[in-house]
Coordinates of C-alpha atoms in Angstrom, one line a residue:
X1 CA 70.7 -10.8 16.4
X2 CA 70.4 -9.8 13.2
X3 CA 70.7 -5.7 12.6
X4 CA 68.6 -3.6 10.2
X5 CA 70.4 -1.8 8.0
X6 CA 69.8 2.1 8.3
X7 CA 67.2 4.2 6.2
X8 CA 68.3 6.2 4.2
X9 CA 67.0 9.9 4.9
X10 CA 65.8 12.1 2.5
X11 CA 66.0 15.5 4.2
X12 CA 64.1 19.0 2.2
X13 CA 67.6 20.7 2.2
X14 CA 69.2 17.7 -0.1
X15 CA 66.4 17.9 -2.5
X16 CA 65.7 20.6 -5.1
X17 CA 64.9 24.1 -4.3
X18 CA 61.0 24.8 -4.4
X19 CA 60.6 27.5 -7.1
X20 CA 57.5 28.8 -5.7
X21 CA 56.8 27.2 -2.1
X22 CA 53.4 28.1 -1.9
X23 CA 51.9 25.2 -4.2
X24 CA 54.7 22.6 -2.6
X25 CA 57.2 20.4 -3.8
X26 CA 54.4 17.6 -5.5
X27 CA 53.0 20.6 -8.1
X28 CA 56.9 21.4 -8.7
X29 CA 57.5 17.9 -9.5
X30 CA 54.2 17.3 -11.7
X31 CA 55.0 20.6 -13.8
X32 CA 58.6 19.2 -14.5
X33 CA 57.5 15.6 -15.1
X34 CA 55.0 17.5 -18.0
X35 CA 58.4 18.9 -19.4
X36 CA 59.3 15.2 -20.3
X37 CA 56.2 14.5 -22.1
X38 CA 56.7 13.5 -25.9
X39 CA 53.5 14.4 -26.6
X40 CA 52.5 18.0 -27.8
X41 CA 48.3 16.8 -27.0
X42 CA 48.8 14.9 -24.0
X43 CA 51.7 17.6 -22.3
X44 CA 48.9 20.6 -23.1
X45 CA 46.2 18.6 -21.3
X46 CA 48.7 17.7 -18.3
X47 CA 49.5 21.7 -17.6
X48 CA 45.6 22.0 -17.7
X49 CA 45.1 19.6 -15.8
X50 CA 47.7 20.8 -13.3
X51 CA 46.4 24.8 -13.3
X52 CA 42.6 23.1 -12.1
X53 CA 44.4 21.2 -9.1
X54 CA 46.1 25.1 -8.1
X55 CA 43.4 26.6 -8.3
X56 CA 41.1 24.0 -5.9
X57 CA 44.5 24.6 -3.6
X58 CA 43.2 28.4 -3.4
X59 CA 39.4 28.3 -3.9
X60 CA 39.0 32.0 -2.4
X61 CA 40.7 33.4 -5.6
X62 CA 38.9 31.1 -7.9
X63 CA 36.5 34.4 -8.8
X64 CA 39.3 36.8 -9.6
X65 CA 39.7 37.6 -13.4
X66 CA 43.4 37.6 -13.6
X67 CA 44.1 34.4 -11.3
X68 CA 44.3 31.9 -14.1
X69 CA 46.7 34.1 -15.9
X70 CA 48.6 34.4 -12.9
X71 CA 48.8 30.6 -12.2
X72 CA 50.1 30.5 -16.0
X73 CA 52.7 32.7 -15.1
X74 CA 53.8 30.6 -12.2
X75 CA 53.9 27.6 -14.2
X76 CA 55.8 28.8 -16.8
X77 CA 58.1 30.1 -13.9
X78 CA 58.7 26.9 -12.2
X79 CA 59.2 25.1 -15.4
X80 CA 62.3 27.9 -16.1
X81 CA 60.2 28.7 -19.0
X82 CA 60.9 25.7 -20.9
X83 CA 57.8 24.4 -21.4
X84 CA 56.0 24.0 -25.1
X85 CA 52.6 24.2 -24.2
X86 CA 50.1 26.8 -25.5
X87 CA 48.9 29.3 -22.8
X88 CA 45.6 31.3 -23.6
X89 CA 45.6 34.3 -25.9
X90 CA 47.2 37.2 -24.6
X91 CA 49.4 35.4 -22.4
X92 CA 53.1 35.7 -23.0
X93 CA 55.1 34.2 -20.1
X94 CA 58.8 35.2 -20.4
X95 CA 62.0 35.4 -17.9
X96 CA 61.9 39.2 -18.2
X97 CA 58.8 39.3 -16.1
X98 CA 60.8 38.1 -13.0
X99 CA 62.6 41.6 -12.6
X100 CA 60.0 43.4 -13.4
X101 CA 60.3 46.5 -11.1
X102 CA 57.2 48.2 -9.4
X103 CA 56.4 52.1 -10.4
X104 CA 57.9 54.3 -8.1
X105 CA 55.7 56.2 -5.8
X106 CA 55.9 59.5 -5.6
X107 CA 55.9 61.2 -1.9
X108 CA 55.2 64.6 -1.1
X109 CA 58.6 66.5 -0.9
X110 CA 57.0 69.4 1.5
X111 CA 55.2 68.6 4.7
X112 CA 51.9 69.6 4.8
X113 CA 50.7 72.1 7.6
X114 CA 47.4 70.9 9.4
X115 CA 48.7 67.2 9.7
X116 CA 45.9 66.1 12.1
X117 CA 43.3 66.9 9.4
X118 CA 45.3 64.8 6.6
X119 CA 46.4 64.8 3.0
X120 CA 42.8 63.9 1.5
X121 CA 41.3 66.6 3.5
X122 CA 43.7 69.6 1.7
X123 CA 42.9 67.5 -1.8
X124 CA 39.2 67.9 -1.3
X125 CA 39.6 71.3 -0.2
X126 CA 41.5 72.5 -3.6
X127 CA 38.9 70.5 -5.6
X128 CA 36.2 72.6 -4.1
X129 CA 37.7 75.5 -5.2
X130 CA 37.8 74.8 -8.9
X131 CA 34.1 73.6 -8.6
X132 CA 31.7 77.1 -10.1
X133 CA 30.1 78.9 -7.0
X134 CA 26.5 77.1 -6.1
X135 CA 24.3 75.0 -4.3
X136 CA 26.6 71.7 -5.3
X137 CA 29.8 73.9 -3.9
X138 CA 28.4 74.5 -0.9
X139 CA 26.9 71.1 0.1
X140 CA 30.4 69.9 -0.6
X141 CA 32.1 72.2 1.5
X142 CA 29.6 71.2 4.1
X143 CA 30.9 68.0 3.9
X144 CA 34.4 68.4 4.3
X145 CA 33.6 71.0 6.9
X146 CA 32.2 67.7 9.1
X147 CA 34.8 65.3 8.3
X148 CA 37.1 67.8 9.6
X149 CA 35.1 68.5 12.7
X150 CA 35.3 64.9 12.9
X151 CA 38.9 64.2 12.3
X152 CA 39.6 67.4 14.8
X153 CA 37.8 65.1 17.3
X154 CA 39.7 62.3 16.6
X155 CA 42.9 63.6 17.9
X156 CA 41.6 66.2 20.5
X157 CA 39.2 63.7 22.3
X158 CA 39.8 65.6 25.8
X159 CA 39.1 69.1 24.6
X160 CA 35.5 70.6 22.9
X161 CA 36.1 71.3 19.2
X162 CA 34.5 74.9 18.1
X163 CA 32.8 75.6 15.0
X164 CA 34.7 78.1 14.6
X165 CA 38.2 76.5 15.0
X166 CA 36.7 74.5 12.1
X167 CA 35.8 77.9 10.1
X168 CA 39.2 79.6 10.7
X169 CA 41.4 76.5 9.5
X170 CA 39.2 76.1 6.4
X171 CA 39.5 79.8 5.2
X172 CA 43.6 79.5 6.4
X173 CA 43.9 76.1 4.2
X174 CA 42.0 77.6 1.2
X175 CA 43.6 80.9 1.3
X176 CA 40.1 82.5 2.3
X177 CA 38.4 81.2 -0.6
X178 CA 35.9 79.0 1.1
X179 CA 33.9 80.0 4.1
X180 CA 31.1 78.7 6.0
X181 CA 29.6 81.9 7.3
X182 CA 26.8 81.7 5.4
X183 CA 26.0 77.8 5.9
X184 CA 25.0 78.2 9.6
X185 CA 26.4 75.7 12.1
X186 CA 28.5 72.4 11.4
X187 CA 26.2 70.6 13.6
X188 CA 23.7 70.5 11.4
X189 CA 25.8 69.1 8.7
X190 CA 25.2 65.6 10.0
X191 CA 24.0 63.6 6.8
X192 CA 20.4 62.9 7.3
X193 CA 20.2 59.2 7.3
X194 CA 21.3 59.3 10.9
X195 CA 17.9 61.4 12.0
X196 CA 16.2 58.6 10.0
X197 CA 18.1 56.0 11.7
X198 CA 16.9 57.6 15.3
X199 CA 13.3 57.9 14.2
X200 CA 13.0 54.6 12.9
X201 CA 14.8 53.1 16.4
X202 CA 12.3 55.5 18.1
X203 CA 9.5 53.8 16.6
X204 CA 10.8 50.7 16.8
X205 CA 10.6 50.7 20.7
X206 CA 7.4 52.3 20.5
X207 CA 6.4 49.4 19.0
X208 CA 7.9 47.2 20.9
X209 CA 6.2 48.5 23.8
X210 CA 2.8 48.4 22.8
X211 CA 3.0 44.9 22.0
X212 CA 4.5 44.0 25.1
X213 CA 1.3 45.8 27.0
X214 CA -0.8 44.2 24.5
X215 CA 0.5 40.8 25.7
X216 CA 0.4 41.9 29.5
X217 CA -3.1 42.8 29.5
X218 CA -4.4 39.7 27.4
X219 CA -1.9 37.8 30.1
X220 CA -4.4 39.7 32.6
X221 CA -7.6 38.9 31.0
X222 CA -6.4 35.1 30.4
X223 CA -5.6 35.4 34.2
X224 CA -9.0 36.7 35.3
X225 CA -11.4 34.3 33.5
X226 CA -8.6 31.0 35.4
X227 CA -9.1 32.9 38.3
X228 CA -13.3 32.5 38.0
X229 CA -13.1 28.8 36.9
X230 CA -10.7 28.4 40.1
X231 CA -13.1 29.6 42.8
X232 CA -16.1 28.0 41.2
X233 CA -14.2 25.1 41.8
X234 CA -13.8 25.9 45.5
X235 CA -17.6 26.4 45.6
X236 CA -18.4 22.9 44.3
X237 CA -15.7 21.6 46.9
X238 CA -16.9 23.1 49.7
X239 CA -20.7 22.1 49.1
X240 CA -19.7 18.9 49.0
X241 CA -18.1 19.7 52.0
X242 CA -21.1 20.8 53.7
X243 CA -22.5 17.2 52.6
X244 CA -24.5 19.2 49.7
X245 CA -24.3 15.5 47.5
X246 CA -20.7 15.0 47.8
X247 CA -18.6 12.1 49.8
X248 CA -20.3 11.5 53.5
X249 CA -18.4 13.6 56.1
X250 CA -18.9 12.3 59.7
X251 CA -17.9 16.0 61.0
X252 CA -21.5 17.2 59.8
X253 CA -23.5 14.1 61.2
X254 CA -21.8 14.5 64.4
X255 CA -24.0 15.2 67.7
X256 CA -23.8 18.1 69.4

């Protein structure tokens, strides 16, 4: 018996490293088969050619304005930017744009007091007192007045939340610059689409309910007029029963 020889296996750990494994090991091997091209015209059109087929792998970001330059970029990267091709204008692909370093964020270095309200609420609150004294200030102190009412609630959800809890933390946060005395309750600072949004639902299922009696009651009158042709039916049927020119029935012949 004859034996086969063995196949050789080609396993991913023998072969290259993928530069970028996302687009896989067949667009690694077209961009460096493009390096070998003699031809200035024909290697330009290849890397074209090879940017469409990355961006039909992710159609999702076809719409983003900075995704062809990006797929330039990664090109140009897995090519160890040696590649004589032209990108597009303003496009300058270079090795110093793989240790590129992200800006460094800046954290707060004191924790604020009033945690449960956040870090937006206190930002809103000093922006409200630089705004000039008015109408506009006080609409927007309204506002922030709710979201904290609301935030209040969204770590207290066992226990009622006062007004003027609300009040006293404002005028403590703002250093008493900002009060709500004069603005009334903060449940009336609700925005006023939601009473909109109940009225139209009311009438929506006021609606609805009057066209499901107007459908009842022609159901009812539909009903009515069946119910007429029905027992004028059982009138013909039982004339002819009583031998009133219908079928001969022996019952009504019969002697007594």
């Amino acid at each position: 018996m004859n034996r086969k020889e063995p196949l050789n296996m080609e396993y991913n750990s023998q072969k290259d490293e993928l530069i970028i494994p996302e687009y896989g090991r067949n667009v690694q091997n077209m961009i460096l088969y493009a390096k070998t091209i003699e031809d200035d015209r024909a290697r330009q059109q290849v890397v074209e050619e090879i940017i469409d087929m990355m961006m039909m792998m992710h159609p999702q970001n076809r719409n983003l304005e900075d995704y062809r330059i990006k797929l330039w970029r990664h090109v140009f990267k897995i090519a160890s930017y040696d590649l004589k091709v032209s990108p597009p204008p303003g496009i300058t692909p270079s090795p110093a744009d793989d240790n590129k370093k992200p800006d460094k964020v800046n954290y707060p270095t004191a924790e604020p007091g009033f945690r449960h309200y956040g870090n937006n609420v206190q930002r809103l609150i000093r922006r409200a007192i630089e705004m000039e004294p008015g109408p506009k200030r006080n609409g927007f102190v309204a506002t922030i007045a709710s979201y904290m009412k609301l935030a209040y609630r969204t770590w207290n959800k066992e226990h009622f939340v006062s007004d003027d809890v609300i009040k006293t933390d404002l005028e403590i946060i703002s250093n008493g610059q900002l009060s709500l005395d004069e603005l009334g309750s903060i449940e009336n600072l609700t925005p006023a689409h939601q009473g909109n949004m109940n009225n139209n639902n009311n009438n929506r299922r006021r609606s609805n309910n009057q066209g499901g009696n107007n459908n009842r009651q022609q159901r009812n009158n539909s009903g009515g007029s069946g119910g007429g042709r029905s027992s004028y039916g059982g009138g013909r049927q039982q004339s002819n029963n009583n031998g009133g020119g219908g079928k001969f029935n022996p019952r009504n012949n019969k002697r007594k």
